[in-house]
């Protein structure tokens, strides 16, 4: 929409002032084809490059695929749960004793000063009150929903909300988003962004032609060395030629692979130059990840 040259690059012959389709159509399309459909499309895109995608040496690195969620806090999750429960009661015509709308607004204002030393106790009290309100609404709906024959339909959601409200700061496998419960926190050591919320993804590209031949998403925040097997197997499934050499950074130490190391004293001139080139070439995957 903002650039006619980009539209021409995507295959449009005439300028289109609006969106080509509704965003939900892409969601339905992804659900219809599933993982197998995506693998087939990706395999066909790799095959279009021919011999250039059949290099025996590849570059592998991991990145964080951030999800479209707000910065997670306990107060935000509690307020979202309260709003969802009020909407559920209104949708099914359930008469509530209280909706706590005004009190939730006051608690939200009190939690804004959570970092202030003199108002920290007031903010903690407001957070505790939000959790209490959410649990009250859950118990009230659990009592009144059986009369509407909807208890079994929403019982799974109620258990999920109770799990979110009960989690503590030092718990493992915490839930950071209601609509993306599989999100986990990843600390990459960046100065400008200490924590990122999403999932870890491995990218495999050819060493010389910079063609992405393999992608693997990981459900858990595991060490980079443990992601290597899945990434290489996915890349081999999209190619006819197996991978003989994988060039990685120091985050993969511990795996049985070839890492670009410093030249040894017993190495000859050819071996030193080869290791030096591998060290320089490994960084080529970084801008590829930045453009994804």
PDB file of N, CA and C in Angstrom, residues 136-235:
ATOM      1  N   UNK A 136     -12.936 -14.567  42.472  1.00  0.00           N
ATOM      2  CA  UNK A 136     -14.346 -14.456  42.839  1.00  0.00           C
ATOM      3  C   UNK A 136     -15.246 -14.629  41.624  1.00  0.00           C
ATOM      4  N   UNK A 137     -14.886 -13.967  40.519  1.00  0.00           N
ATOM      5  CA  UNK A 137     -15.699 -14.074  39.308  1.00  0.00           C
ATOM      6  C   UNK A 137     -15.681 -15.503  38.756  1.00  0.00           C
ATOM      7  N   UNK A 138     -14.533 -16.169  38.851  1.00  0.00           N
ATOM      8  CA  UNK A 138     -14.461 -17.555  38.372  1.00  0.00           C
ATOM      9  C   UNK A 138     -15.398 -18.454  39.188  1.00  0.00           C
ATOM     10  N   UNK A 139     -15.360 -18.314  40.519  1.00  0.00           N
ATOM     11  CA  UNK A 139     -16.218 -19.151  41.371  1.00  0.00           C
ATOM     12  C   UNK A 139     -17.701 -18.846  41.153  1.00  0.00           C
ATOM     13  N   UNK A 140     -17.992 -17.563  40.906  1.00  0.00           N
ATOM     14  CA  UNK A 140     -19.402 -17.206  40.671  1.00  0.00           C
ATOM     15  C   UNK A 140     -19.927 -17.815  39.372  1.00  0.00           C
ATOM     16  N   UNK A 141     -19.119 -17.756  38.329  1.00  0.00           N
ATOM     17  CA  UNK A 141     -19.545 -18.339  37.061  1.00  0.00           C
ATOM     18  C   UNK A 141     -19.595 -19.862  37.134  1.00  0.00           C
ATOM     19  N   UNK A 142     -18.706 -20.458  37.905  1.00  0.00           N
ATOM     20  CA  UNK A 142     -18.760 -21.917  38.078  1.00  0.00           C
ATOM     21  C   UNK A 142     -20.037 -22.351  38.780  1.00  0.00           C
ATOM     22  N   UNK A 143     -20.563 -21.508  39.671  1.00  0.00           N
ATOM     23  CA  UNK A 143     -21.821 -21.836  40.347  1.00  0.00           C
ATOM     24  C   UNK A 143     -23.034 -21.646  39.438  1.00  0.00           C
ATOM     25  N   UNK A 144     -22.989 -20.625  38.589  1.00  0.00           N
ATOM     26  CA  UNK A 144     -24.180 -20.268  37.811  1.00  0.00           C
ATOM     27  C   UNK A 144     -24.206 -20.888  36.414  1.00  0.00           C
ATOM     28  N   UNK A 145     -23.051 -21.312  35.910  1.00  0.00           N
ATOM     29  CA  UNK A 145     -23.037 -21.895  34.571  1.00  0.00           C
ATOM     30  C   UNK A 145     -23.714 -23.258  34.485  1.00  0.00           C
ATOM     31  N   UNK A 146     -23.676 -24.124  35.502  1.00  0.00           N
ATOM     32  CA  UNK A 146     -24.365 -25.418  35.362  1.00  0.00           C
ATOM     33  C   UNK A 146     -25.842 -25.297  35.035  1.00  0.00           C
ATOM     34  N   UNK A 147     -26.475 -24.193  35.515  1.00  0.00           N
ATOM     35  CA  UNK A 147     -27.886 -23.999  35.184  1.00  0.00           C
ATOM     36  C   UNK A 147     -28.085 -23.649  33.719  1.00  0.00           C
ATOM     37  N   UNK A 148     -27.021 -23.218  33.056  1.00  0.00           N
ATOM     38  CA  UNK A 148     -27.089 -22.881  31.642  1.00  0.00           C
ATOM     39  C   UNK A 148     -26.453 -23.967  30.769  1.00  0.00           C
ATOM     40  N   UNK A 149     -26.115 -25.117  31.368  1.00  0.00           N
ATOM     41  CA  UNK A 149     -25.508 -26.256  30.653  1.00  0.00           C
ATOM     42  C   UNK A 149     -24.263 -25.842  29.875  1.00  0.00           C
ATOM     43  N   UNK A 150     -23.465 -24.935  30.436  1.00  0.00           N
ATOM     44  CA  UNK A 150     -22.245 -24.477  29.781  1.00  0.00           C
ATOM     45  C   UNK A 150     -21.011 -24.734  30.632  1.00  0.00           C
ATOM     46  N   UNK A 151     -21.190 -25.450  31.732  1.00  0.00           N
ATOM     47  CA  UNK A 151     -20.084 -25.638  32.671  1.00  0.00           C
ATOM     48  C   UNK A 151     -18.929 -26.396  32.026  1.00  0.00           C
ATOM     49  N   UNK A 152     -19.236 -27.509  31.349  1.00  0.00           N
ATOM     50  CA  UNK A 152     -18.180 -28.313  30.738  1.00  0.00           C
ATOM     51  C   UNK A 152     -17.494 -27.579  29.594  1.00  0.00           C
ATOM     52  N   UNK A 153     -18.213 -26.682  28.947  1.00  0.00           N
ATOM     53  CA  UNK A 153     -17.628 -25.950  27.820  1.00  0.00           C
ATOM     54  C   UNK A 153     -16.524 -25.009  28.265  1.00  0.00           C
ATOM     55  N   UNK A 154     -16.727 -24.347  29.408  1.00  0.00           N
ATOM     56  CA  UNK A 154     -15.780 -23.337  29.868  1.00  0.00           C
ATOM     57  C   UNK A 154     -14.952 -23.784  31.066  1.00  0.00           C
ATOM     58  N   UNK A 155     -15.086 -25.016  31.497  1.00  0.00           N
ATOM     59  CA  UNK A 155     -14.316 -25.483  32.650  1.00  0.00           C
ATOM     60  C   UNK A 155     -12.817 -25.473  32.353  1.00  0.00           C
ATOM     61  N   UNK A 156     -12.429 -25.809  31.137  1.00  0.00           N
ATOM     62  CA  UNK A 156     -11.008 -25.800  30.769  1.00  0.00           C
ATOM     63  C   UNK A 156     -10.437 -24.389  30.830  1.00  0.00           C
ATOM     64  N   UNK A 157     -11.223 -23.393  30.410  1.00  0.00           N
ATOM     65  CA  UNK A 157     -10.772 -22.005  30.489  1.00  0.00           C
ATOM     66  C   UNK A 157     -10.637 -21.551  31.930  1.00  0.00           C
ATOM     67  N   UNK A 158     -11.565 -21.961  32.790  1.00  0.00           N
ATOM     68  CA  UNK A 158     -11.490 -21.575  34.201  1.00  0.00           C
ATOM     69  C   UNK A 158     -10.234 -22.140  34.868  1.00  0.00           C
ATOM     70  N   UNK A 159      -9.912 -23.380  34.577  1.00  0.00           N
ATOM     71  CA  UNK A 159      -8.695 -23.980  35.130  1.00  0.00           C
ATOM     72  C   UNK A 159      -7.449 -23.262  34.626  1.00  0.00           C
ATOM     73  N   UNK A 160      -7.480 -22.841  33.359  1.00  0.00           N
ATOM     74  CA  UNK A 160      -6.354 -22.098  32.789  1.00  0.00           C
ATOM     75  C   UNK A 160      -6.196 -20.747  33.482  1.00  0.00           C
ATOM     76  N   UNK A 161      -7.309 -20.049  33.733  1.00  0.00           N
ATOM     77  CA  UNK A 161      -7.245 -18.759  34.417  1.00  0.00           C
ATOM     78  C   UNK A 161      -6.725 -18.919  35.844  1.00  0.00           C
ATOM     79  N   UNK A 162      -7.164 -19.958  36.540  1.00  0.00           N
ATOM     80  CA  UNK A 162      -6.688 -20.190  37.899  1.00  0.00           C
ATOM     81  C   UNK A 162      -5.194 -20.488  37.932  1.00  0.00           C
ATOM     82  N   UNK A 163      -4.699 -21.168  36.918  1.00  0.00           N
ATOM     83  CA  UNK A 163      -3.262 -21.432  36.836  1.00  0.00           C
ATOM     84  C   UNK A 163      -2.476 -20.139  36.646  1.00  0.00           C
ATOM     85  N   UNK A 164      -3.006 -19.229  35.822  1.00  0.00           N
ATOM     86  CA  UNK A 164      -2.327 -17.943  35.595  1.00  0.00           C
ATOM     87  C   UNK A 164      -2.317 -17.106  36.864  1.00  0.00           C
ATOM     88  N   UNK A 165      -3.422 -17.090  37.594  1.00  0.00           N
ATOM     89  CA  UNK A 165      -3.513 -16.276  38.807  1.00  0.00           C
ATOM     90  C   UNK A 165      -2.662 -16.840  39.936  1.00  0.00           C
ATOM     91  N   UNK A 166      -2.397 -18.126  39.938  1.00  0.00           N
ATOM     92  CA  UNK A 166      -1.650 -18.762  41.038  1.00  0.00           C
ATOM     93  C   UNK A 166      -0.148 -18.742  40.827  1.00  0.00           C
ATOM     94  N   UNK A 167       0.330 -18.408  39.644  1.00  0.00           N
ATOM     95  CA  UNK A 167       1.771 -18.488  39.398  1.00  0.00           C
ATOM     96  C   UNK A 167       2.514 -17.366  40.123  1.00  0.00           C
ATOM     97  N   UNK A 168       3.730 -17.703  40.554  1.00  0.00           N
ATOM     98  CA  UNK A 168       4.579 -16.796  41.316  1.00  0.00           C
ATOM     99  C   UNK A 168       5.776 -16.354  40.461  1.00  0.00           C
ATOM    100  N   UNK A 169       6.477 -15.270  40.877  1.00  0.00           N
ATOM    101  CA  UNK A 169       7.578 -14.746  40.049  1.00  0.00           C
ATOM    102  C   UNK A 169       8.676 -15.761  39.753  1.00  0.00           C
ATOM    103  N   UNK A 170       8.974 -16.660  40.670  1.00  0.00           N
ATOM    104  CA  UNK A 170      10.087 -17.591  40.475  1.00  0.00           C
ATOM    105  C   UNK A 170       9.649 -18.965  39.964  1.00  0.00           C
ATOM    106  N   UNK A 171       8.411 -19.087  39.554  1.00  0.00           N
ATOM    107  CA  UNK A 171       7.936 -20.366  39.024  1.00  0.00           C
ATOM    108  C   UNK A 171       8.510 -20.619  37.633  1.00  0.00           C
ATOM    109  N   UNK A 172       8.599 -21.900  37.271  1.00  0.00           N
ATOM    110  CA  UNK A 172       9.039 -22.289  35.940  1.00  0.00           C
ATOM    111  C   UNK A 172       7.825 -22.532  35.041  1.00  0.00           C
ATOM    112  N   UNK A 173       8.073 -22.439  33.737  1.00  0.00           N
ATOM    113  CA  UNK A 173       7.016 -22.668  32.732  1.00  0.00           C
ATOM    114  C   UNK A 173       5.819 -21.758  32.981  1.00  0.00           C
ATOM    115  N   UNK A 174       6.097 -20.474  33.173  1.00  0.00           N
ATOM    116  CA  UNK A 174       5.031 -19.514  33.423  1.00  0.00           C
ATOM    117  C   UNK A 174       4.271 -19.202  32.135  1.00  0.00           C
ATOM    118  N   UNK A 175       3.065 -18.700  32.296  1.00  0.00           N
ATOM    119  CA  UNK A 175       2.218 -18.273  31.175  1.00  0.00           C
ATOM    120  C   UNK A 175       2.315 -16.756  31.075  1.00  0.00           C
ATOM    121  N   UNK A 176       2.741 -16.270  29.925  1.00  0.00           N
ATOM    122  CA  UNK A 176       2.961 -14.840  29.732  1.00  0.00           C
ATOM    123  C   UNK A 176       1.877 -14.171  28.896  1.00  0.00           C
ATOM    124  N   UNK A 177       1.011 -14.957  28.284  1.00  0.00           N
ATOM    125  CA  UNK A 177      -0.045 -14.381  27.458  1.00  0.00           C
ATOM    126  C   UNK A 177      -1.225 -15.342  27.434  1.00  0.00           C
ATOM    127  N   UNK A 178      -2.431 -14.779  27.421  1.00  0.00           N
ATOM    128  CA  UNK A 178      -3.626 -15.621  27.409  1.00  0.00           C
ATOM    129  C   UNK A 178      -3.898 -16.199  26.033  1.00  0.00           C
ATOM    130  N   UNK A 179      -3.639 -15.417  24.975  1.00  0.00           N
ATOM    131  CA  UNK A 179      -3.897 -15.919  23.625  1.00  0.00           C
ATOM    132  C   UNK A 179      -2.695 -16.616  23.008  1.00  0.00           C
ATOM    133  N   UNK A 180      -1.503 -16.523  23.662  1.00  0.00           N
ATOM    134  CA  UNK A 180      -0.312 -17.245  23.219  1.00  0.00           C
ATOM    135  C   UNK A 180       0.310 -17.936  24.438  1.00  0.00           C
ATOM    136  N   UNK A 181      -0.325 -18.994  24.945  1.00  0.00           N
ATOM    137  CA  UNK A 181       0.188 -19.616  26.179  1.00  0.00           C
ATOM    138  C   UNK A 181       1.511 -20.351  26.003  1.00  0.00           C
ATOM    139  N   UNK A 182       1.924 -20.636  24.762  1.00  0.00           N
ATOM    140  CA  UNK A 182       3.170 -21.363  24.532  1.00  0.00           C
ATOM    141  C   UNK A 182       4.400 -20.460  24.513  1.00  0.00           C
ATOM    142  N   UNK A 183       4.219 -19.178  24.711  1.00  0.00           N
ATOM    143  CA  UNK A 183       5.344 -18.237  24.690  1.00  0.00           C
ATOM    144  C   UNK A 183       6.223 -18.450  25.920  1.00  0.00           C
ATOM    145  N   UNK A 184       7.529 -18.392  25.727  1.00  0.00           N
ATOM    146  CA  UNK A 184       8.463 -18.450  26.851  1.00  0.00           C
ATOM    147  C   UNK A 184       9.474 -17.323  26.719  1.00  0.00           C
ATOM    148  N   UNK A 185      10.118 -17.001  27.834  1.00  0.00           N
ATOM    149  CA  UNK A 185      11.049 -15.884  27.880  1.00  0.00           C
ATOM    150  C   UNK A 185      12.449 -16.367  27.523  1.00  0.00           C
ATOM    151  N   UNK A 186      13.162 -15.553  26.726  1.00  0.00           N
ATOM    152  CA  UNK A 186      14.502 -15.889  26.260  1.00  0.00           C
ATOM    153  C   UNK A 186      15.409 -14.700  26.546  1.00  0.00           C
ATOM    154  N   UNK A 187      16.525 -14.956  27.204  1.00  0.00           N
ATOM    155  CA  UNK A 187      17.522 -13.926  27.492  1.00  0.00           C
ATOM    156  C   UNK A 187      18.722 -14.142  26.576  1.00  0.00           C
ATOM    157  N   UNK A 188      18.894 -13.254  25.614  1.00  0.00           N
ATOM    158  CA  UNK A 188      19.989 -13.374  24.643  1.00  0.00           C
ATOM    159  C   UNK A 188      21.215 -12.543  25.019  1.00  0.00           C
ATOM    160  N   UNK A 189      21.107 -11.744  26.088  1.00  0.00           N
ATOM    161  CA  UNK A 189      22.236 -10.919  26.492  1.00  0.00           C
ATOM    162  C   UNK A 189      22.374  -9.633  25.714  1.00  0.00           C
ATOM    163  N   UNK A 190      21.285  -9.161  25.115  1.00  0.00           N
ATOM    164  CA  UNK A 190      21.339  -7.904  24.360  1.00  0.00           C
ATOM    165  C   UNK A 190      21.244  -6.720  25.314  1.00  0.00           C
ATOM    166  N   UNK A 191      21.977  -5.669  24.998  1.00  0.00           N
ATOM    167  CA  UNK A 191      21.970  -4.490  25.863  1.00  0.00           C
ATOM    168  C   UNK A 191      20.644  -3.745  25.789  1.00  0.00           C
ATOM    169  N   UNK A 192      20.081  -3.640  24.593  1.00  0.00           N
ATOM    170  CA  UNK A 192      18.866  -2.845  24.424  1.00  0.00           C
ATOM    171  C   UNK A 192      17.595  -3.628  24.748  1.00  0.00           C
ATOM    172  N   UNK A 193      17.689  -4.962  24.815  1.00  0.00           N
ATOM    173  CA  UNK A 193      16.516  -5.782  25.086  1.00  0.00           C
ATOM    174  C   UNK A 193      16.966  -6.992  25.902  1.00  0.00           C
ATOM    175  N   UNK A 194      16.754  -6.896  27.204  1.00  0.00           N
ATOM    176  CA  UNK A 194      17.266  -7.946  28.083  1.00  0.00           C
ATOM    177  C   UNK A 194      16.513  -9.258  27.894  1.00  0.00           C
ATOM    178  N   UNK A 195      15.201  -9.174  27.757  1.00  0.00           N
ATOM    179  CA  UNK A 195      14.375 -10.371  27.603  1.00  0.00           C
ATOM    180  C   UNK A 195      13.505 -10.248  26.362  1.00  0.00           C
ATOM    181  N   UNK A 196      13.310 -11.380  25.691  1.00  0.00           N
ATOM    182  CA  UNK A 196      12.434 -11.445  24.528  1.00  0.00           C
ATOM    183  C   UNK A 196      11.415 -12.556  24.752  1.00  0.00           C
ATOM    184  N   UNK A 197      10.206 -12.331  24.257  1.00  0.00           N
ATOM    185  CA  UNK A 197       9.108 -13.263  24.511  1.00  0.00           C
ATOM    186  C   UNK A 197       8.638 -13.842  23.178  1.00  0.00           C
ATOM    187  N   UNK A 198       8.824 -15.133  23.018  1.00  0.00           N
ATOM    188  CA  UNK A 198       8.458 -15.812  21.786  1.00  0.00           C
ATOM    189  C   UNK A 198       8.948 -17.244  21.829  1.00  0.00           C
ATOM    190  N   UNK A 199       9.499 -17.712  20.707  1.00  0.00           N
ATOM    191  CA  UNK A 199      10.095 -19.048  20.672  1.00  0.00           C
ATOM    192  C   UNK A 199      11.380 -19.008  19.863  1.00  0.00           C
ATOM    193  N   UNK A 200      12.244 -19.964  20.118  1.00  0.00           N
ATOM    194  CA  UNK A 200      13.549 -20.032  19.465  1.00  0.00           C
ATOM    195  C   UNK A 200      13.419 -20.746  18.123  1.00  0.00           C
ATOM    196  N   UNK A 201      14.097 -20.194  17.105  1.00  0.00           N
ATOM    197  CA  UNK A 201      14.029 -20.727  15.749  1.00  0.00           C
ATOM    198  C   UNK A 201      15.446 -20.900  15.221  1.00  0.00           C
ATOM    199  N   UNK A 202      15.705 -22.038  14.577  1.00  0.00           N
ATOM    200  CA  UNK A 202      17.002 -22.297  13.937  1.00  0.00           C
ATOM    201  C   UNK A 202      16.892 -22.018  12.445  1.00  0.00           C
ATOM    202  N   UNK A 203      17.895 -21.325  11.909  1.00  0.00           N
ATOM    203  CA  UNK A 203      17.949 -20.983  10.491  1.00  0.00           C
ATOM    204  C   UNK A 203      19.181 -21.646   9.881  1.00  0.00           C
ATOM    205  N   UNK A 204      19.007 -22.326   8.751  1.00  0.00           N
ATOM    206  CA  UNK A 204      20.103 -22.988   8.035  1.00  0.00           C
ATOM    207  C   UNK A 204      20.187 -22.379   6.648  1.00  0.00           C
ATOM    208  N   UNK A 205      21.357 -21.843   6.296  1.00  0.00           N
ATOM    209  CA  UNK A 205      21.560 -21.256   4.968  1.00  0.00           C
ATOM    210  C   UNK A 205      22.850 -21.807   4.361  1.00  0.00           C
ATOM    211  N   UNK A 206      22.918 -21.791   3.053  1.00  0.00           N
ATOM    212  CA  UNK A 206      24.130 -22.262   2.371  1.00  0.00           C
ATOM    213  C   UNK A 206      25.278 -21.290   2.599  1.00  0.00           C
ATOM    214  N   UNK A 207      26.500 -21.793   2.563  1.00  0.00           N
ATOM    215  CA  UNK A 207      27.668 -20.984   2.946  1.00  0.00           C
ATOM    216  C   UNK A 207      27.995 -19.896   1.930  1.00  0.00           C
ATOM    217  N   UNK A 208      27.901 -20.201   0.639  1.00  0.00           N
ATOM    218  CA  UNK A 208      28.343 -19.261  -0.387  1.00  0.00           C
ATOM    219  C   UNK A 208      27.181 -18.496  -1.030  1.00  0.00           C
ATOM    220  N   UNK A 209      26.061 -19.166  -1.275  1.00  0.00           N
ATOM    221  CA  UNK A 209      24.955 -18.532  -1.987  1.00  0.00           C
ATOM    222  C   UNK A 209      23.902 -17.916  -1.072  1.00  0.00           C
ATOM    223  N   UNK A 210      23.989 -18.156   0.244  1.00  0.00           N
ATOM    224  CA  UNK A 210      23.080 -17.553   1.233  1.00  0.00           C
ATOM    225  C   UNK A 210      21.614 -17.889   0.967  1.00  0.00           C
ATOM    226  N   UNK A 211      21.328 -19.128   0.623  1.00  0.00           N
ATOM    227  CA  UNK A 211      19.955 -19.587   0.412  1.00  0.00           C
ATOM    228  C   UNK A 211      19.495 -20.336   1.657  1.00  0.00           C
ATOM    229  N   UNK A 212      18.360 -19.958   2.191  1.00  0.00           N
ATOM    230  CA  UNK A 212      17.820 -20.633   3.374  1.00  0.00           C
ATOM    231  C   UNK A 212      17.261 -21.983   2.947  1.00  0.00           C
ATOM    232  N   UNK A 213      17.822 -23.045   3.498  1.00  0.00           N
ATOM    233  CA  UNK A 213      17.427 -24.407   3.118  1.00  0.00           C
ATOM    234  C   UNK A 213      16.778 -25.169   4.269  1.00  0.00           C
ATOM    235  N   UNK A 214      16.742 -24.586   5.458  1.00  0.00           N
ATOM    236  CA  UNK A 214      16.155 -25.287   6.588  1.00  0.00           C
ATOM    237  C   UNK A 214      15.719 -24.325   7.676  1.00  0.00           C
ATOM    238  N   UNK A 215      14.572 -24.611   8.276  1.00  0.00           N
ATOM    239  CA  UNK A 215      14.033 -23.810   9.381  1.00  0.00           C
ATOM    240  C   UNK A 215      13.427 -24.775  10.395  1.00  0.00           C
ATOM    241  N   UNK A 216      13.698 -24.543  11.670  1.00  0.00           N
ATOM    242  CA  UNK A 216      13.148 -25.413  12.719  1.00  0.00           C
ATOM    243  C   UNK A 216      12.745 -24.554  13.905  1.00  0.00           C
ATOM    244  N   UNK A 217      11.494 -24.725  14.355  1.00  0.00           N
ATOM    245  CA  UNK A 217      10.983 -24.018  15.523  1.00  0.00           C
ATOM    246  C   UNK A 217      11.036 -24.945  16.728  1.00  0.00           C
ATOM    247  N   UNK A 218      11.377 -24.385  17.891  1.00  0.00           N
ATOM    248  CA  UNK A 218      11.574 -25.177  19.099  1.00  0.00           C
ATOM    249  C   UNK A 218      10.556 -24.753  20.160  1.00  0.00           C
ATOM    250  N   UNK A 219       9.893 -25.729  20.743  1.00  0.00           N
ATOM    251  CA  UNK A 219       8.843 -25.460  21.717  1.00  0.00           C
ATOM    252  C   UNK A 219       9.397 -25.032  23.068  1.00  0.00           C
ATOM    253  N   UNK A 220      10.647 -25.398  23.367  1.00  0.00           N
ATOM    254  CA  UNK A 220      11.241 -25.066  24.654  1.00  0.00           C
ATOM    255  C   UNK A 220      12.529 -24.282  24.451  1.00  0.00           C
ATOM    256  N   UNK A 221      12.917 -23.558  25.480  1.00  0.00           N
ATOM    257  CA  UNK A 221      14.137 -22.755  25.434  1.00  0.00           C
ATOM    258  C   UNK A 221      15.327 -23.659  25.781  1.00  0.00           C
ATOM    259  N   UNK A 222      15.768 -24.413  24.806  1.00  0.00           N
ATOM    260  CA  UNK A 222      16.867 -25.353  25.002  1.00  0.00           C
ATOM    261  C   UNK A 222      18.166 -24.738  24.509  1.00  0.00           C
ATOM    262  N   UNK A 223      19.281 -25.364  24.891  1.00  0.00           N
ATOM    263  CA  UNK A 223      20.596 -24.876  24.487  1.00  0.00           C
ATOM    264  C   UNK A 223      20.767 -25.016  22.971  1.00  0.00           C
ATOM    265  N   UNK A 224      21.563 -24.091  22.392  1.00  0.00           N
ATOM    266  CA  UNK A 224      21.741 -24.091  20.942  1.00  0.00           C
ATOM    267  C   UNK A 224      22.307 -25.403  20.420  1.00  0.00           C
ATOM    268  N   UNK A 225      23.181 -26.032  21.188  1.00  0.00           N
ATOM    269  CA  UNK A 225      23.784 -27.277  20.722  1.00  0.00           C
ATOM    270  C   UNK A 225      22.756 -28.401  20.576  1.00  0.00           C
ATOM    271  N   UNK A 226      21.664 -28.332  21.339  1.00  0.00           N
ATOM    272  CA  UNK A 226      20.627 -29.359  21.246  1.00  0.00           C
ATOM    273  C   UNK A 226      19.642 -29.101  20.108  1.00  0.00           C
ATOM    274  N   UNK A 227      19.704 -27.913  19.515  1.00  0.00           N
ATOM    275  CA  UNK A 227      18.825 -27.606  18.381  1.00  0.00           C
ATOM    276  C   UNK A 227      19.439 -28.006  17.044  1.00  0.00           C
ATOM    277  N   UNK A 228      20.702 -28.399  17.064  1.00  0.00           N
ATOM    278  CA  UNK A 228      21.415 -28.627  15.805  1.00  0.00           C
ATOM    279  C   UNK A 228      20.874 -29.832  15.033  1.00  0.00           C
ATOM    280  N   UNK A 229      20.573 -30.909  15.735  1.00  0.00           N
ATOM    281  CA  UNK A 229      20.108 -32.131  15.063  1.00  0.00           C
ATOM    282  C   UNK A 229      18.807 -31.902  14.314  1.00  0.00           C
ATOM    283  N   UNK A 230      17.879 -31.191  14.933  1.00  0.00           N
ATOM    284  CA  UNK A 230      16.584 -30.932  14.291  1.00  0.00           C
ATOM    285  C   UNK A 230      16.756 -30.036  13.075  1.00  0.00           C
ATOM    286  N   UNK A 231      17.616 -29.010  13.192  1.00  0.00           N
ATOM    287  CA  UNK A 231      17.826 -28.086  12.081  1.00  0.00           C
ATOM    288  C   UNK A 231      18.466 -28.787  10.879  1.00  0.00           C
ATOM    289  N   UNK A 232      19.475 -29.622  11.133  1.00  0.00           N
ATOM    290  CA  UNK A 232      20.151 -30.315  10.031  1.00  0.00           C
ATOM    291  C   UNK A 232      19.221 -31.334   9.374  1.00  0.00           C
ATOM    292  N   UNK A 233      18.425 -32.049  10.171  1.00  0.00           N
ATOM    293  CA  UNK A 233      17.505 -33.038   9.590  1.00  0.00           C
ATOM    294  C   UNK A 233      16.444 -32.372   8.730  1.00  0.00           C
ATOM    295  N   UNK A 234      15.961 -31.202   9.133  1.00  0.00           N
ATOM    296  CA  UNK A 234      14.971 -30.491   8.307  1.00  0.00           C
ATOM    297  C   UNK A 234      15.606 -29.984   7.023  1.00  0.00           C
ATOM    298  N   UNK A 235      16.864 -29.520   7.097  1.00  0.00           N
ATOM    299  CA  UNK A 235      17.539 -29.055   5.884  1.00  0.00           C
ATOM    300  C   UNK A 235      17.814 -30.221   4.937  1.00  0.00           C
TER     301      UNK A 235
END
